[in-house]
Each structure stands twice: as structure tokens, then as C-alpha cells.
XYZ file of C-alpha atoms in Angstrom:
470
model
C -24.648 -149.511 -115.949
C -22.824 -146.295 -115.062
C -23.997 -143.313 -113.203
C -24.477 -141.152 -116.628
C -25.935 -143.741 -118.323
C -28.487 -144.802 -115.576
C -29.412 -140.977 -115.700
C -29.747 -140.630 -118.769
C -32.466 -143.654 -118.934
C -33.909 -142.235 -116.047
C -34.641 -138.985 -118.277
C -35.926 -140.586 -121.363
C -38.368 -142.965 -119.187
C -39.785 -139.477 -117.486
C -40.203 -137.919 -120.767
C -41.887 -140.940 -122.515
C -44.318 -140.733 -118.914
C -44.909 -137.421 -119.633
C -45.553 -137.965 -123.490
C -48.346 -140.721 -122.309
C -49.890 -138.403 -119.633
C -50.478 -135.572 -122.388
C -51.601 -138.234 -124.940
C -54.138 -139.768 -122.659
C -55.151 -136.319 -121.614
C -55.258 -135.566 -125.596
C -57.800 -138.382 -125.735
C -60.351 -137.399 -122.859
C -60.527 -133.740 -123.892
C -61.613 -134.436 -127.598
C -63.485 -137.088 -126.181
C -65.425 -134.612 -123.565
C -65.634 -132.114 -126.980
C -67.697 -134.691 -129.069
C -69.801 -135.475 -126.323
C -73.545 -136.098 -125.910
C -75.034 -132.406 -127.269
C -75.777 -129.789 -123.809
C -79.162 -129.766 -121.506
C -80.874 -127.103 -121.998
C -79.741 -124.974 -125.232
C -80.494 -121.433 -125.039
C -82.721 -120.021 -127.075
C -79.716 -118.352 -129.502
C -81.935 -114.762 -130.268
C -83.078 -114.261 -126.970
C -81.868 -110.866 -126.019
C -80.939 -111.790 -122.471
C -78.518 -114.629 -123.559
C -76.758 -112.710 -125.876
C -76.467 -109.938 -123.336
C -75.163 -112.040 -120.541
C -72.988 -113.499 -123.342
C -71.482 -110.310 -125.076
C -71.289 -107.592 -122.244
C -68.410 -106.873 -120.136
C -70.303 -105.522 -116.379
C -67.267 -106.603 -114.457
C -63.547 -105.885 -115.137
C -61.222 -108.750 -117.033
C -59.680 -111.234 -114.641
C -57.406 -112.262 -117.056
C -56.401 -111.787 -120.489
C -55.497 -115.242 -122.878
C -51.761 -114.752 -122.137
C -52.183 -115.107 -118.244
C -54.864 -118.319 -118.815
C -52.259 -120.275 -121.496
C -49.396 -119.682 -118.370
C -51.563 -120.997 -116.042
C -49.718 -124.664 -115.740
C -46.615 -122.683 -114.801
C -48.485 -123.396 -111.080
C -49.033 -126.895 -111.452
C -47.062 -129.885 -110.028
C -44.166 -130.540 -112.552
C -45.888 -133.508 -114.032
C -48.973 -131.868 -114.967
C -47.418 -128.816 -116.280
C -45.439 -131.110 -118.597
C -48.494 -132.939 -119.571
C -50.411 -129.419 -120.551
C -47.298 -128.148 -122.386
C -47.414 -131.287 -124.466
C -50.387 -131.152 -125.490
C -51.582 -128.816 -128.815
C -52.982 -125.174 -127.978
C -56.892 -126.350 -128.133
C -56.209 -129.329 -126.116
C -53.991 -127.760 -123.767
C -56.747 -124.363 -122.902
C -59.349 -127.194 -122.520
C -57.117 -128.567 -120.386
C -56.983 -125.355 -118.385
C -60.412 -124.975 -117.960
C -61.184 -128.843 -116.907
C -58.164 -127.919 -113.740
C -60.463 -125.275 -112.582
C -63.495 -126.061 -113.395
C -64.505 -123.706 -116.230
C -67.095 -125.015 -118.796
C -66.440 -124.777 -121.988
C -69.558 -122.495 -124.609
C -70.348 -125.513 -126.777
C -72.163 -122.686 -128.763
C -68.636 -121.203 -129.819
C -67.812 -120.462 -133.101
C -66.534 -123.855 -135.159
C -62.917 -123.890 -134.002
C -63.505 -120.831 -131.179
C -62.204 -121.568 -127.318
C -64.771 -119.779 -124.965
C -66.207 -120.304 -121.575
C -69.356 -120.120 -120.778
C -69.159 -118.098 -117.404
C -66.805 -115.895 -119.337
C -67.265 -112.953 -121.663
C -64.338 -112.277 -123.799
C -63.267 -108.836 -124.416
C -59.736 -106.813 -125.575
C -59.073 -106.278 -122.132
C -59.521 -110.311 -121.115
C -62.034 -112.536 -119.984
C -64.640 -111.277 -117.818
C -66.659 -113.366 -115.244
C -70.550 -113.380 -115.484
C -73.297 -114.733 -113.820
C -72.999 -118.427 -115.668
C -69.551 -118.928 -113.868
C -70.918 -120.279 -111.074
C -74.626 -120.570 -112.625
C -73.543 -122.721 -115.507
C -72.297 -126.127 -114.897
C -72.213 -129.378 -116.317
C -73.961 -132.587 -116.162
C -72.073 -135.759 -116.828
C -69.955 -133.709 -118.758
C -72.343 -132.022 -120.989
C -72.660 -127.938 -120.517
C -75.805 -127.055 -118.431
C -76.222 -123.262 -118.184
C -78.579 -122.271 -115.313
C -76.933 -125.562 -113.208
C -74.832 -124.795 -110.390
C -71.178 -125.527 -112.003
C -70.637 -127.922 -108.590
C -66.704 -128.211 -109.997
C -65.565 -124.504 -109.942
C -62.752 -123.918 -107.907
C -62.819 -120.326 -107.665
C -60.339 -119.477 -104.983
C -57.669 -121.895 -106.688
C -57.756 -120.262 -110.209
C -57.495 -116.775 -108.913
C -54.587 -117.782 -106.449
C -52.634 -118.878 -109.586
C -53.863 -116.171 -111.879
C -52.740 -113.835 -109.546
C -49.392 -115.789 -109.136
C -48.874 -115.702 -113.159
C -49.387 -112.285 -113.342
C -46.708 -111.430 -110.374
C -44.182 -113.815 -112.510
C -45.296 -111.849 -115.682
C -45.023 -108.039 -114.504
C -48.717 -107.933 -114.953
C -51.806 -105.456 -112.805
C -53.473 -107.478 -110.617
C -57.586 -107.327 -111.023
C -60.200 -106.965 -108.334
C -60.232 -110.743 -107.669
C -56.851 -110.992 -107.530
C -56.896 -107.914 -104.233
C -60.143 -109.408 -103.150
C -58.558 -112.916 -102.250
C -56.142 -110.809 -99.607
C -58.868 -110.445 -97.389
C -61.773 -112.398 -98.017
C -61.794 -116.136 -99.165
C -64.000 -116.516 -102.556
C -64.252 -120.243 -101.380
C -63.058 -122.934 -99.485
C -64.550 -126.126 -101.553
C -64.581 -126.165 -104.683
C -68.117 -125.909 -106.402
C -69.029 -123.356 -103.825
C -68.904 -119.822 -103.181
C -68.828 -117.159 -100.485
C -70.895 -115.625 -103.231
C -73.439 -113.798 -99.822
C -70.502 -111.948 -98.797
C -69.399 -110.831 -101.807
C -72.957 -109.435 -102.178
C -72.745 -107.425 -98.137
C -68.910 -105.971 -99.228
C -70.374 -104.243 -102.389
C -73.306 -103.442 -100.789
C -71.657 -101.560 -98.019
C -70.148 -99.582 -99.931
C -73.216 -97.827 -101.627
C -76.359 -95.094 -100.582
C -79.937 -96.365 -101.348
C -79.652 -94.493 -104.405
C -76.868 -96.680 -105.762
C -74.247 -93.494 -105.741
C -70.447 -94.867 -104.588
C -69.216 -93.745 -100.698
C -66.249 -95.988 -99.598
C -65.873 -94.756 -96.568
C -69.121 -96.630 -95.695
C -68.357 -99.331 -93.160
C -68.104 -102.741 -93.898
C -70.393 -104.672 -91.131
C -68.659 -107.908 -89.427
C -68.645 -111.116 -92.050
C -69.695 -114.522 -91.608
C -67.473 -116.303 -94.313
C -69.159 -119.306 -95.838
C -69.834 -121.088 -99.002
C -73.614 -121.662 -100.885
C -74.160 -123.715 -103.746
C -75.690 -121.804 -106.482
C -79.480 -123.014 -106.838
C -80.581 -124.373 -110.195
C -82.494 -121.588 -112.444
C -85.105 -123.326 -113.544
C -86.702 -123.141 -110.061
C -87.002 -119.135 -110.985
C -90.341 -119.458 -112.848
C -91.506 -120.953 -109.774
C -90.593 -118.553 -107.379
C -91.392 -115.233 -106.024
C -88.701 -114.809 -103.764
C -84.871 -115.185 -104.082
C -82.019 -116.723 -101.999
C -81.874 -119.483 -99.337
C -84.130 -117.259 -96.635
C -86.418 -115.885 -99.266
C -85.518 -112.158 -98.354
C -85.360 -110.673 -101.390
C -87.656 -109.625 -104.488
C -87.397 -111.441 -107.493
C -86.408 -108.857 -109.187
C -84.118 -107.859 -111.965
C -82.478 -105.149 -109.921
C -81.894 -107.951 -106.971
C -79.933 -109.566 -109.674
C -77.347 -107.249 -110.322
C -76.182 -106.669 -106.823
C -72.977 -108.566 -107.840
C -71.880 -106.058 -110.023
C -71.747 -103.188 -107.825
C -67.657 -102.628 -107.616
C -66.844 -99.106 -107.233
C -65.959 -98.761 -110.946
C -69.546 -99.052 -111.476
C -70.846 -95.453 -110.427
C -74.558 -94.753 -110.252
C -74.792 -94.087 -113.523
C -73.291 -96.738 -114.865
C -75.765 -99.277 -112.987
C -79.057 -97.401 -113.337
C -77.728 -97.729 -116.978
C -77.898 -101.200 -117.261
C -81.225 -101.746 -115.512
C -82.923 -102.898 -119.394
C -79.818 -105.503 -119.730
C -80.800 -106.917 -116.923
C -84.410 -107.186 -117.294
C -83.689 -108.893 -120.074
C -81.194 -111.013 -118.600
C -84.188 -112.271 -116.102
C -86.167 -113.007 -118.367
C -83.802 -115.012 -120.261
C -83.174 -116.744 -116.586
C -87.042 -117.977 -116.375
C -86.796 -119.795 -119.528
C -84.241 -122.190 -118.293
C -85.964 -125.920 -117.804
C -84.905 -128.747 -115.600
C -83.404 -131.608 -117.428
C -85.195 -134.926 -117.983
C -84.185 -138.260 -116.268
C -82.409 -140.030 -119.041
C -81.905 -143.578 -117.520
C -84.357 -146.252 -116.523
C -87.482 -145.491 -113.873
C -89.098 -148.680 -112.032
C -92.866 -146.768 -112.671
C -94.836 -148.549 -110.172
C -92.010 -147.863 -107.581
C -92.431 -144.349 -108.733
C -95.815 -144.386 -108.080
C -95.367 -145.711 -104.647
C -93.164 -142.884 -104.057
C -95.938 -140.650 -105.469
C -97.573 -141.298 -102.920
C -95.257 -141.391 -100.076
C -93.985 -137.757 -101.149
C -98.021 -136.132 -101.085
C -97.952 -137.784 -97.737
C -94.853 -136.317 -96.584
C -92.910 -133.982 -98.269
C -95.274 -132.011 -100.555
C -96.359 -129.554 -97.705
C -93.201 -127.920 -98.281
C -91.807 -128.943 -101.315
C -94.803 -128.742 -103.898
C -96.751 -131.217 -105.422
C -95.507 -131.933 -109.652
C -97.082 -133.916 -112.503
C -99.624 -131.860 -114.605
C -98.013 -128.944 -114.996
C -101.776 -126.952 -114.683
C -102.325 -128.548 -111.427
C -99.027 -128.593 -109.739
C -98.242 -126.451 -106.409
C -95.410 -124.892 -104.965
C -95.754 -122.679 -101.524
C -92.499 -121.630 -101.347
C -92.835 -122.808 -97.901
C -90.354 -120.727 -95.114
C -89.131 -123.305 -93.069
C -87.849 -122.134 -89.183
C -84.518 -122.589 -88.380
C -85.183 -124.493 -85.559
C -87.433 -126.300 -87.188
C -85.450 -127.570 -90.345
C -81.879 -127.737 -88.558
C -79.769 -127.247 -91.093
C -76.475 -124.904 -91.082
C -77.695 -121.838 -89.758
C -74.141 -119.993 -90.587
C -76.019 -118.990 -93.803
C -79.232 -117.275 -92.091
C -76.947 -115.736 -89.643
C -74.598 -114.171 -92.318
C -77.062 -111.550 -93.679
C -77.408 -108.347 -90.781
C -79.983 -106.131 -89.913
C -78.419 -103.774 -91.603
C -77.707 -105.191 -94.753
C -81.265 -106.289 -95.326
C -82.479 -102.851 -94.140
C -80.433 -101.303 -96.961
C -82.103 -103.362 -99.889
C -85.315 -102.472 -97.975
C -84.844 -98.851 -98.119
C -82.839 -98.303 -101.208
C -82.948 -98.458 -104.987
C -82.699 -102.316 -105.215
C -86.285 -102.701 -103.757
C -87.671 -99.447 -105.771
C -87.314 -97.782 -102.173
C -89.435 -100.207 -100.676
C -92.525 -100.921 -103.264
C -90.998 -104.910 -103.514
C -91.050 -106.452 -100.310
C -87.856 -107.267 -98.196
C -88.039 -109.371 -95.666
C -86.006 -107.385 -92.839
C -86.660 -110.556 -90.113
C -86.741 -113.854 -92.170
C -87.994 -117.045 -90.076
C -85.348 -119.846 -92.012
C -84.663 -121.210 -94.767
C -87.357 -121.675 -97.839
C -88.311 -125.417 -99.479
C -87.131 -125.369 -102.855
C -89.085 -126.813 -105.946
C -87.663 -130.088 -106.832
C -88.070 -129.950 -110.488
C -84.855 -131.657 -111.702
C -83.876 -132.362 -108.873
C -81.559 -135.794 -109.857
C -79.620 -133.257 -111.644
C -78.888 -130.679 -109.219
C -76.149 -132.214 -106.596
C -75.045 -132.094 -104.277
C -77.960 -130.698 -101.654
C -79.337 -128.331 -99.011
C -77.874 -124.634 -99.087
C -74.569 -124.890 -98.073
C -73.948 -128.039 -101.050
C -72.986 -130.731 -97.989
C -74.554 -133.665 -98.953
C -73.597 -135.567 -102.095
C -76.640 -137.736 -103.464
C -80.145 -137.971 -102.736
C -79.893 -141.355 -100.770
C -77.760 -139.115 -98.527
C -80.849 -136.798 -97.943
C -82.864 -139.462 -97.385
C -80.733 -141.484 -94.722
C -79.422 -138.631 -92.068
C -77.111 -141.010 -90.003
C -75.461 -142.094 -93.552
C -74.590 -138.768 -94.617
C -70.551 -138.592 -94.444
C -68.708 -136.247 -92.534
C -65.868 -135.912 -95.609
C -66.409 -136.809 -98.971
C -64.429 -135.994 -102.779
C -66.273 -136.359 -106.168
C -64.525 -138.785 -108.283
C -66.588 -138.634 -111.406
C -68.071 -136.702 -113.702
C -71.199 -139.292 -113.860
C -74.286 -139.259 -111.767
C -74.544 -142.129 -109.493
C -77.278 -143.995 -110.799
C -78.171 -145.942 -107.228
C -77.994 -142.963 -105.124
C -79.129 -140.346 -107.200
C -76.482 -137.169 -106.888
C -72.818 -137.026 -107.276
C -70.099 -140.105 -107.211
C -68.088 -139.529 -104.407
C -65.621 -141.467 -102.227
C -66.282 -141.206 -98.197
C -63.415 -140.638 -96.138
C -62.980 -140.108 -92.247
C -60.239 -137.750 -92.330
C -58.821 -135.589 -95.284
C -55.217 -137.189 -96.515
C -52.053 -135.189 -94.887
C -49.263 -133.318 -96.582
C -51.729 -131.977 -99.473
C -51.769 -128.333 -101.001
C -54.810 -125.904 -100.086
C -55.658 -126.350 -103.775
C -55.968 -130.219 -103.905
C -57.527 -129.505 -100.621
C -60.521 -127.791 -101.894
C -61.797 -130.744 -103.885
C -62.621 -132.237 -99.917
C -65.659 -131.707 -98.527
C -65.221 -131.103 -94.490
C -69.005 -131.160 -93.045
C -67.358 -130.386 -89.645
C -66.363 -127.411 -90.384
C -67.903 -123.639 -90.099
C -70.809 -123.812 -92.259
C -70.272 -126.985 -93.645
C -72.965 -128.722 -91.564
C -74.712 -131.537 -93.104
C -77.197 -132.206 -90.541
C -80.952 -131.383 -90.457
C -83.602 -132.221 -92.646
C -85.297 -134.934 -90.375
C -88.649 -134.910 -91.807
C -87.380 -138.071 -93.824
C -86.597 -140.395 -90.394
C -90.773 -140.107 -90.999
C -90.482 -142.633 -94.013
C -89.659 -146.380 -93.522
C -86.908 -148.263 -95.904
C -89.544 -148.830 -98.817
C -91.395 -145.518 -98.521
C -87.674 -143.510 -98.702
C -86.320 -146.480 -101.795
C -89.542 -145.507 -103.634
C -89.419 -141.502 -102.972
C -86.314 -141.668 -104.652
C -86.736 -143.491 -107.838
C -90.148 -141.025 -107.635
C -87.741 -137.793 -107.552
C -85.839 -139.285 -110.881
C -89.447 -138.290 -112.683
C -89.736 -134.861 -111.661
């Protein structure tokens, strides 16, 4: 065969490759569409979902042109793939790459996303970007979306918009000096909260030429909602107020003057509200029920001091237990990260009502969360380090690098599917690196949590076919 000719087979082979990839990808996104209906549908009227829904608080980080040119950044195969694929299929596409979920309550024929408010400006992030995730591939708002890869999409919106003449947004300045996350799923959502912070009196009123105190980068996975209605306190060392004005620390950028945030203090009362009617999904696979109620008893024994005790929903507990640091040994990057300073200022300021809701200036560690749903809430403990429940439960198991490779829960260990791996492949981008979970890095710790090495084989096998009920 001659040079041109060989070539020229060469080319048609790639294309027909290409053709298959988009087909196949064709398949699985109409496939995901006409999945099993979402956990935990909103209550459509309530006035906090349509607020969090409808209202722009933060500027656009991208208008529809810059998402649809998105692929432009993608390894040549993919990009192919997405460009043969029909507009619907290809923006679902988009959104599966970064981990976006998709509003199954859209308008019939409508492409939105959920942690996304669309406006004439673009799309504008709110709080269900990182706070509404999916569960085996069914929308879950109030989960912690453990797939969104933050840092990644606003690398490459920022890219498209260089390429495309375009004003970068305050994500895309942000990423030149802080990282918004390092694996995907997570976020150095804390800091974000200190930088904006910083910048503002008690009263809320803008001064920029506040300092910035020094930052402890690291990522948290965002908590389930439905533990709100249990809880009086908020974040991993309990040192805020539940309250709506704690809430909308995130959306103090210096575009937002005083005004303009005391303005919105009724949204997001609302928006709270809305937030404490979120409930924990039900186990919908198989329970061995007199294993469970082995495990029943096992967990009173052991684990209930701090975690709560569950069943009628009149007589169940939860102390919101503080746990020391020393005492629960678990990353303490996290505790650390928060100054003196910082929780002095929510202490003395407007976010507190000038001190009438308790701060907690000197937290002791980290607080016991309710377990309510807890099969559907991986991966664990603050910083999101450990995969699966069996993980929890068996310390010296727990792996120092693992990557989700499936949407589906894993039914044996309870948490995500994940392959274990001692060392993170070579010669990969920072993007594909992000789906890698490194427990030895800063932050990443996945020790701690010993009170289980309490509990023998059986007592630990039935605690967790017991934690499938709750």
C-alpha cells in the first residue's frame, strides 16, 4: 500500500474511532437523562428554593458561549467526541467533565445546572454547586457533589475566555493566587470564607486595605444538609451560629457593599429554611435485619456517645458532641486554618448580631456529626479522605491513594467505588490529577478515628449493615 494511501486509511479509521466515542457517549448521557427520578425533590413553592434558584448574589463565571467552547481544552480525542455529538448531548457532556449536575427540574427541553443560576450576564455559582451532588447518578441537592472539579473548570474557563478576547471573572483572578481545590469533590471552600472576610468591618461595610491573615490551604468536603435540622452549630469545629447570616459569608466579594448584603438578609432566611427541609435518603438495597440489630446494639455501646442514638424519631439524640483534637486524631490542618482573628471578627461583628449568637473564639476539635444517611454521604471525615464506610471501620485498611471509578455505591463497603493505588500514575496533567486522592499530603490525612479498633470483626460487619438503616 503506498504512503498516501496508508494515510489516508489511517484518517478514516481515526474518524470512524471518533464517530464511536461520541456515539457511545450519545448513549450514556440520554441514558443518565432518563434515569431513576432525584432523592430528595424540593418542595417546588418553597420560597427559599426558588430564591437560591433564580437570584444572581455572585457575578457570572461564564456565559453559554464560553461553557459550549469548553472542549477546545480537552485532549484531541475527547474534544472530537464532544463536537460530534448534538448540542444537548454535547453541554451534558460538559457538565459530566467537570462535575456539574444537571436541574432535573428544568423546563421540558431546558439545559440548567443545579449549582448554577442562569442570568443575561452568564451562569452564576450558588450554594448547590458544591452542596448539590448526585447519588448513583441521580441529582441530590443538599449532598456534597463529591465529583466537582472546581479548580479544573475554572482553569479552562479562564483559558477559553483568553482564546476568545473575553473579561476574566473573579474565579478566573482568584485561581492566580489561591487554589479553589486540589481533588476534585473538594474545596478550599474555609479560605475562601477568611479572604472575604478580611476584607470587611463588623458592620459588613467594604475596606480592602484590610490585611489578609496567613492561609492554611486545604480542601473540606461539603457536609450533607439534612444534618442542619439537627444541629445548632455549623462547620467541622462547631464555631459558628447556625444562622442565616453565617450562611452568606460566601458572598461577601467587594461588589457586594454593605448595602447590598444587609439587603439580602430575608433571601437568606429563607434560603435556611429551605436548607432544614432537606432529608437523608433511604437505603434502597437489601438489609440483613437481625445483623442490623446486632449492630444496633454494638453502635449504643460504642459510638452513640458521640454520634447520637436514631430510630423513633421522638426519642432519638444527638449531642453534637465536640470531640478534642488530640483526642479524635484526625487532620488537624482544618482546625488550625481558622485564626484568632478571624473567629474574633464573626464574634464581634454583624454576622453574630455583634455578639448575641455565640462564637466559639477557642474551639476544642472537631464535632460528631449525625449519621442520618450516612450510606449516602461518601466519602468521610472532614477533609473527604476515606472512601467507604468499611474504610472507617478498619483504620490500617484505609488507602493512602485512591480514584473513584463509578458512579455506583459499593454495595459491600458502603461509600464510593474506588480503585487503591500505591503511587499516582506519572506523566499525567494536573487536571486528570485531581481525580487522585493523595492522603499523604497537607491536609489529606486519613488517619484518626480509633474508637472503632474498640469493635471486634462481627461487632464492626454488623455496625455497618446497621448504618445502611439510618
Amino acid at each position: 500500500m503506498c504512503a498516501a494511501c496508508s494515510k489516508d486509511w489511517r484518517t478514516k479509521i481515526a474518524r470512524a474511532l471518533v464517530w464511536i466515542v461520541a456515539i457511545v457517549l450519545a448513549s450514556r448521557f440520554a441514558a443518565a437523562s432518563d434515569s431513576a427520578g432525584p432523592f430528595g425533590a424540593p418542595e417546588p413553592d418553597h420560597p427559599g428554593w426558588r430564591i437560591l434558584k433564580s437570584r444572581a448574589f455572585l457575578p457570572a463565571d461564564f456565559d453559554q458561549a464560553t461553557f459550549d467552547q469548553l472542549p477546545w481544552n480537552w485532549p484531541e480525542a475527547e474534544r472530537a467526541a464532544a463536537e460530534g455529538l448534538p448540542l444537548a448531548e454535547r453541554r451534558r457532556m460538559i457538565a459530566e467533565h467537570y462535575g456539574l449536575t444537571l436541574n432535573p427540574w428544568a423546563s421540558a427541553g431546558e439545559f440548567d445546572l443545579l449549582g448554577y443560576v442562569k442570568t443575561d450576564s452568564g451562569w452564576v455559582m450558588n450554594c448547590l454547586a458544591c452542596h448539590g451532588g448526585t447519588l448513583e447518578g441521580s441529582p441530590s441537592p443538599g449532598l456534597g457533589n463529591n465529583r466537582y472539579a472546581l479548580q479544573t473548570l475554572t482553569e479552562d474557563v479562564r483559558r477559553t475566555k483568553l482564546l476568545s478576547l473575553k473579561r476574566p471573572s473573579h474565579l478566573d483572578m482568584a485561581i492566580l493566587k489561591l487554589p479553589l481545590n486540589t481533588t476534585n469533590g473538594t474545596s478550599n471552600s474555609v479560605i475562601f470564607g477568611v479572604i472575604l472576610g478580611a476584607k470587611r468591618l463588623p458592620d459588613m461595610s467594604v475596606d480592602t486595605s484590610r490585611p489578609v491573615p496567613k492561609l492554611a490551604h486545604h480542601d473540606m468536603d461539603a457536609p450533607p444538609w439534612w444534618h442542619l435540622a439537627k444541629k445548632q452549630r455549623l462547620y467541622a469545629d462547631g464555631f459558628s451560629p447556625k444562622t442565616h447570616r453565617a450562611v452568606m459569608q460566601f458572598m461577601l466579594l467587594p461588589e457586594n457593599d454593605r448595602e447590598t448584603i444587609l439587603g439580602w438578609e430575608e433571601d437568606f432566611r429563607q434560603i435556611l429554611k429551605w436548607m432544614h427541609t432537606v432529608q437523608p435518603p433511604r437505603y434502597d438495597g437489601p438489609v440483613d435485619q437481625p445483623l442490623a440489630q446486632r449492630g444496633l446494639a454494638a453502635f449504643n455501646d460504642h459510638c452513640a456517645r458521640c454520634h447520637g442514638t436514631y430510630g423513633d424519631v421522638n426519642e432519638e439524640t444527638y449531642p453534637e458532641k465536640v470531640v478534642p483534637l488530640n483526642e479524635i486524631g484526625t487532620d488537624p490542618v482544618r482546625f488550625q486554618a481558622l485564626s484568632a482573628e478571624h473567629r474574633q471578627w464573626m464574634k464581634d461583628g454583624w454576622m453574630s448580631r455583634f455578639g448575641e449568637d455565640h462564637v466559639e473564639t477557642k474551639p476544642a476539635g472537631y464535632v460528631a456529626p449525625p449519621l442520618d444517611g450516612v450510606w449516602a454521604s461518601a466519602p468521610y471525615f472532614h477533609n473527604g479522605s476515606v472512601p467507604t464506610l468499611w474504610h472507617v471501620l478498619h483504620p490500617e485498611e484505609r488507602p493512602r491513594i485512591w480514584r473513584r471509578t463509578s458512579d455506583s455505591v459499593d454495595r459491600e463497603r458502603m461509600g464510593l467505588t474506588v480503585e487503591t493505588l500505591e503511587a499516582i500514575p506519572e506523566q499525567m496533567s494536573s487536571a486528570d490529577r485531581r481525580w487522585y486522592f493523595d492522603t499523604s499530603k497537607p491536609s489529606k490525612s486519613a488517619a484518626g478515628h480509633l474508637f472503632v479498633d474498640d469493635l471486634n470483626e462481627d461487632e464492626k460487619r454488623a455496625v455497618l449493615e446497621y448504618l445502611k438503616t439510618l
